PDB file of C-alpha atoms in Angstrom:
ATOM      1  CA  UNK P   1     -12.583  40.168   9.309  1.00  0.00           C
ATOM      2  CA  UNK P   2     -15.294  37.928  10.113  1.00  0.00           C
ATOM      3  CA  UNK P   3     -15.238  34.277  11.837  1.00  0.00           C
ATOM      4  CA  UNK P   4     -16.522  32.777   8.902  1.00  0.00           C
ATOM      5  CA  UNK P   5     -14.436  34.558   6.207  1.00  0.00           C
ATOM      6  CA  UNK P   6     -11.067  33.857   8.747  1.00  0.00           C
ATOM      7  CA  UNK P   7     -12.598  30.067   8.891  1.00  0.00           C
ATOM      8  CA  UNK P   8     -12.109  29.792   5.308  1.00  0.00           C
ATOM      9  CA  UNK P   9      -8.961  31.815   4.827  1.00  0.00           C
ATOM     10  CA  UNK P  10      -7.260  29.242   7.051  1.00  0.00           C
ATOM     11  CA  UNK P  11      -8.801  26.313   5.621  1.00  0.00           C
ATOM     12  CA  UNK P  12      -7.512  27.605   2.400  1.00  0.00           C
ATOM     13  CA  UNK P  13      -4.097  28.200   3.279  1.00  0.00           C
ATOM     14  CA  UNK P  14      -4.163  24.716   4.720  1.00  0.00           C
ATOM     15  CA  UNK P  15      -4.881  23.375   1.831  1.00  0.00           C
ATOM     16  CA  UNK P  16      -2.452  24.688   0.005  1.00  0.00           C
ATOM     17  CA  UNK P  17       0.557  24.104   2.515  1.00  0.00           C
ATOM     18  CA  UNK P  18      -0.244  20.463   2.466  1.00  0.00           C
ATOM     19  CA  UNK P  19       0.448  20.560  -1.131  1.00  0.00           C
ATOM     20  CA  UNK P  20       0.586  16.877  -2.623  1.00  0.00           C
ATOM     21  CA  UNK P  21       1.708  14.148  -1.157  1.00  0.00           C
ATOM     22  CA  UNK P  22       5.237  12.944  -2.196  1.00  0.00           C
ATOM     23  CA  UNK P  23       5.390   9.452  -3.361  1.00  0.00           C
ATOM     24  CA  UNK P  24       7.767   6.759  -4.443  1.00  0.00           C
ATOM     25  CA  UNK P  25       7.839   3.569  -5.335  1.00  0.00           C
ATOM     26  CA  UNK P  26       9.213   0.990  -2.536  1.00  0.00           C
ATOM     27  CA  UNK P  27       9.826  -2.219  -3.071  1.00  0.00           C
ATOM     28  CA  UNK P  28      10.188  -5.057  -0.310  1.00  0.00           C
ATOM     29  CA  UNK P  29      13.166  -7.060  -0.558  1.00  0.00           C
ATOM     30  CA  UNK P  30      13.098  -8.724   3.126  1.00  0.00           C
ATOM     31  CA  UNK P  31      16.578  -8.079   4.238  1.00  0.00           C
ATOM     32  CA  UNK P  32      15.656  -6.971   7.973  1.00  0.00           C
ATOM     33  CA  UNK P  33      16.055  -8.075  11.042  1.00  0.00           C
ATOM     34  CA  UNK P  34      12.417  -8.798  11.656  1.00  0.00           C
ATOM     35  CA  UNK P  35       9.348  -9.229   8.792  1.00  0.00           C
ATOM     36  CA  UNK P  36       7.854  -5.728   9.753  1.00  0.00           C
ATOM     37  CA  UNK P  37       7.022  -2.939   7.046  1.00  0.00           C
ATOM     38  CA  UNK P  38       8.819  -0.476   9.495  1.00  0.00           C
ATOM     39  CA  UNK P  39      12.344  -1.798   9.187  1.00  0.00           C
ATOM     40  CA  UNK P  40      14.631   0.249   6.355  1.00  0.00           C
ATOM     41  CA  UNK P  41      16.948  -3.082   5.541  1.00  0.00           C
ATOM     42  CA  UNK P  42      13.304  -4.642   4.355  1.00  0.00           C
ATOM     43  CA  UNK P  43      13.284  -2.441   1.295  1.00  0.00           C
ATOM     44  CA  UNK P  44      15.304  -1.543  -1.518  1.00  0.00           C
ATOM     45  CA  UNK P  45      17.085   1.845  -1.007  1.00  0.00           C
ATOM     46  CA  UNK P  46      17.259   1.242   3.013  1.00  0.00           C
ATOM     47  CA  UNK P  47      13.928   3.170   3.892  1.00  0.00           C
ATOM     48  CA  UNK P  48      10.956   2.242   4.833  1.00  0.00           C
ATOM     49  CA  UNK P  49       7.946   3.674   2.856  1.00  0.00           C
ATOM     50  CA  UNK P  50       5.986   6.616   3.705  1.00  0.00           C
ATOM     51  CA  UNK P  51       2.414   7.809   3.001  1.00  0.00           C
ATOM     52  CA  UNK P  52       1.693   7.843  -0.502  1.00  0.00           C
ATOM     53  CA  UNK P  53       4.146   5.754  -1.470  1.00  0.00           C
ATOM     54  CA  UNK P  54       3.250   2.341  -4.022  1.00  0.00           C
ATOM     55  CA  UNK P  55       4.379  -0.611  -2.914  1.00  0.00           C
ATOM     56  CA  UNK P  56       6.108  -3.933  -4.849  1.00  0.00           C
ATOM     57  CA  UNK P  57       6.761  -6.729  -3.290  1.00  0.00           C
ATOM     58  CA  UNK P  58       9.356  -9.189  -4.618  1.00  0.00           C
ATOM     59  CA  UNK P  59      11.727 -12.448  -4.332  1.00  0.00           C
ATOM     60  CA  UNK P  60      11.606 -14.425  -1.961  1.00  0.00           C
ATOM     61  CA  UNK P  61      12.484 -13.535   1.789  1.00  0.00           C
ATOM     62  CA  UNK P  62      10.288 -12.458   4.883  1.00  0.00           C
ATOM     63  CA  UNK P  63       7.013 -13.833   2.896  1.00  0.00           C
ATOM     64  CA  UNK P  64       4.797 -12.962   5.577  1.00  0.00           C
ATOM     65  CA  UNK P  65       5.424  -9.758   6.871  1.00  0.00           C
ATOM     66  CA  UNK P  66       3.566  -7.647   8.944  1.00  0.00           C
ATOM     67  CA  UNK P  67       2.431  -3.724   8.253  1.00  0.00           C
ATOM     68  CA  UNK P  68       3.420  -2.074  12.257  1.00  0.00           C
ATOM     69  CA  UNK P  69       3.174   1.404  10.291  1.00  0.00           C
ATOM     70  CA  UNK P  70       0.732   3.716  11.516  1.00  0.00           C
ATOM     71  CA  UNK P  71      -3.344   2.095  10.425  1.00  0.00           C
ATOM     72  CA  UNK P  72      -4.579   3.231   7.955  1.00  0.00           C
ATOM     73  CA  UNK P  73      -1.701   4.944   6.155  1.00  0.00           C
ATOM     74  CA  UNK P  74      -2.429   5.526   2.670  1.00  0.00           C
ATOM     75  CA  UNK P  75      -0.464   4.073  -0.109  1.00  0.00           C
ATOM     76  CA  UNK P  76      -0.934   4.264  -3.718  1.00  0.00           C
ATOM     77  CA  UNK P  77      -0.682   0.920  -4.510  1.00  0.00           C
ATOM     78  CA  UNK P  78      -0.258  -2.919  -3.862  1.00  0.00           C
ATOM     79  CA  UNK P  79       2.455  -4.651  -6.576  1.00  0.00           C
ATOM     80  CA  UNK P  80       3.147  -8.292  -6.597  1.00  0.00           C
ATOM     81  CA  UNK P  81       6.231  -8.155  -9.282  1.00  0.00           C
ATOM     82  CA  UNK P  82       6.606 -11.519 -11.719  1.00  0.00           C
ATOM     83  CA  UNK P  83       9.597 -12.692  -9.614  1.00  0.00           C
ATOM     84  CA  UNK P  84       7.696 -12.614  -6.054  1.00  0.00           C
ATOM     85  CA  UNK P  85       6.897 -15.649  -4.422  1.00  0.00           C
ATOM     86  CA  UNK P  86       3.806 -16.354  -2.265  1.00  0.00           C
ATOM     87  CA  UNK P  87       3.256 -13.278   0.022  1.00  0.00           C
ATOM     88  CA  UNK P  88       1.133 -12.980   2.960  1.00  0.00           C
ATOM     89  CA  UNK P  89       1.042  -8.912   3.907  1.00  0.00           C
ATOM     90  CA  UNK P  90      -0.944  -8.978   7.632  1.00  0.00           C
ATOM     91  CA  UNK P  91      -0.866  -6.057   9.778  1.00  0.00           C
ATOM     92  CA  UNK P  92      -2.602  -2.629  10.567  1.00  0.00           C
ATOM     93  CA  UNK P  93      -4.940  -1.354   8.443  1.00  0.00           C
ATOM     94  CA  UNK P  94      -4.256   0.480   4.822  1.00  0.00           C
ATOM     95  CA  UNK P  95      -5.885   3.312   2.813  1.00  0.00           C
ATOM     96  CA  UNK P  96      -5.300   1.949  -0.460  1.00  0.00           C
ATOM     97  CA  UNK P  97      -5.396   5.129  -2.944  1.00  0.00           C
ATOM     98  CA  UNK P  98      -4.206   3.130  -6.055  1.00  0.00           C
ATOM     99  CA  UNK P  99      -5.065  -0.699  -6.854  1.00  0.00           C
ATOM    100  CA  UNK P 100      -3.358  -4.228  -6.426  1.00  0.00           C
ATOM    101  CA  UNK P 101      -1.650  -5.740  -9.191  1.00  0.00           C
ATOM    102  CA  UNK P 102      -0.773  -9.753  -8.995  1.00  0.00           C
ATOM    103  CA  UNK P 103       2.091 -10.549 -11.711  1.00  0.00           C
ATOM    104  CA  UNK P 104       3.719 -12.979 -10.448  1.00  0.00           C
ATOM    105  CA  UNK P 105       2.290 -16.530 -11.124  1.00  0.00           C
ATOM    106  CA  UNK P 106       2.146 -17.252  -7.201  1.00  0.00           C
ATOM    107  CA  UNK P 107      -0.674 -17.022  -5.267  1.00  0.00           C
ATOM    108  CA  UNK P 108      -0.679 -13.629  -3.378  1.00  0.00           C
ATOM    109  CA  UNK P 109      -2.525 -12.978  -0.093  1.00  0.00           C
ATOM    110  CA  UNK P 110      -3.410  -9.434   1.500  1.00  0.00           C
ATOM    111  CA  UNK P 111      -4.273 -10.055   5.148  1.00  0.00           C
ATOM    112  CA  UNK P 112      -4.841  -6.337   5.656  1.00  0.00           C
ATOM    113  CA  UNK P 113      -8.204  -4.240   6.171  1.00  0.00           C
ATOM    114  CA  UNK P 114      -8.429  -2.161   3.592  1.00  0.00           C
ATOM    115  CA  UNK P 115      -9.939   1.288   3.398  1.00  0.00           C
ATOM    116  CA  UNK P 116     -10.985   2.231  -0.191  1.00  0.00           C
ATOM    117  CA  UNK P 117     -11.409   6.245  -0.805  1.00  0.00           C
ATOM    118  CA  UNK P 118     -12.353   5.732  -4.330  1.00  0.00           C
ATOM    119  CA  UNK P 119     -12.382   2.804  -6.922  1.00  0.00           C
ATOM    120  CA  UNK P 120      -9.133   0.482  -6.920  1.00  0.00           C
ATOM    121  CA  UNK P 121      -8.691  -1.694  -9.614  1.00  0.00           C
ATOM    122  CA  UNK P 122      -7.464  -5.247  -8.856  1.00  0.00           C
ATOM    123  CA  UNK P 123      -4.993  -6.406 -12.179  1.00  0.00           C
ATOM    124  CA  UNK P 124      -4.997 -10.164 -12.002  1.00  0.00           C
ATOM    125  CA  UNK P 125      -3.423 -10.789 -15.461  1.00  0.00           C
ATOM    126  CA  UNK P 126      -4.274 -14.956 -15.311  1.00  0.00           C
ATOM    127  CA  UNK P 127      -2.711 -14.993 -11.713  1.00  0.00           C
ATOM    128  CA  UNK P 128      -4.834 -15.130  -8.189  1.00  0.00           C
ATOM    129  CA  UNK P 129      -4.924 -13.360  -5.547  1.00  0.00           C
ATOM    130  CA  UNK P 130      -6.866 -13.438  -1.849  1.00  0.00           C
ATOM    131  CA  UNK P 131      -8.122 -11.005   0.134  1.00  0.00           C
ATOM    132  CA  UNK P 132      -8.584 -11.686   3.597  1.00  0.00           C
ATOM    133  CA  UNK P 133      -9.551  -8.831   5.606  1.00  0.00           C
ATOM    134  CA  UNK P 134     -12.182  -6.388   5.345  1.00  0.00           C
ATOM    135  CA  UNK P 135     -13.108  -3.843   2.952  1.00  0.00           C
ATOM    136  CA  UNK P 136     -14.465   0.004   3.833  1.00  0.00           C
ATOM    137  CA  UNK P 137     -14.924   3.179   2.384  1.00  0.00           C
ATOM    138  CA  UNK P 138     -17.190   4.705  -0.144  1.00  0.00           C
ATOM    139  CA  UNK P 139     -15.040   2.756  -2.983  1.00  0.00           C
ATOM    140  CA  UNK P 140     -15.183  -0.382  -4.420  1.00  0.00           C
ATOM    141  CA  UNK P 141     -12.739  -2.912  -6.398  1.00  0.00           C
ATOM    142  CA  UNK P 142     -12.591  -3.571 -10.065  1.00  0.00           C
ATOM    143  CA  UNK P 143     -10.952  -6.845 -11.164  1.00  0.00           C
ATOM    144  CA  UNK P 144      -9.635  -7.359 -14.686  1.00  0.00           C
ATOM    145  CA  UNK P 145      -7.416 -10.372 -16.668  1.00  0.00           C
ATOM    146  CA  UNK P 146      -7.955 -13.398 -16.038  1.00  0.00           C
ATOM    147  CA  UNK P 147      -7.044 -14.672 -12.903  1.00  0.00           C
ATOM    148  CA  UNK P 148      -9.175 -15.179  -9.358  1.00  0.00           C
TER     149      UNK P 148
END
């Protein structure tokens, strides 16, 4: 067999070991003993989230928490559910595979850097939202609704 053709056999079965990511959905509820993504008792279902994963954030404890995971870790998402109160999410960098979504009526700020494979919709249905840290990658965001 060749270099070249071995190359892409094992690039190939790479590939296809990988397989696709597993996700979940994960939602903060704050319960921890410190504000850090990290910590199972911060989310619902006592684990913290993994690669892939889309996150909510909701109610009302450990408002500004702080992403220790691994930078850039890819999520699928950024959810502000209607019952959240004003979060500030600071921390290591994110590659943010889905978009952010603001429904709750409270301001919402995302302190992270954000790395953007693709384009990422921003869902501001008449609520606002503010993004603090810096933006990379070959996408881009799109906002819709009505909100800032």
């Amino acid at each position: 067999m060749h270099a070249i053709t071995r190359i892409a056999a094992g690039l190939a079965l790479g590939a296809w070991c990988a397989g696709p990511v597993d996700s979940a959905e994960v939602t903060w509820q704050g319960g921890g003993i410190s504000d850090h993504w990290s910590v199972n008792n911060n989310w619902v279902g006592l684990a913290a989230p993994s690669a892939g994963d889309a996150l909510f954030f909701d109610g009302s404890t450990g408002l500004a928490n702080i992403n220790d995971l691994a930078g850039g870790t890819l999520f699928n998402g950024l959810t502000f559910n209607p019952s959240a109160s004003g979060f500030v999410l600071t921390g290591n960098a994110v590659t943010l595979a889905g978009g952010i979504t603001n429904r709750s009526s409270n301001l919402q700020s995302v302190s992270l850097n954000l790395a953007l494979p693709a384009i990422a919709g921003v869902d501001l249905p008449g609520f606002d939202l503010a993004l603090d840290g810096s933006l990379s990658g070959p996408g881009g965001l799109v906002k819709t609704g009505a909100g800032a």
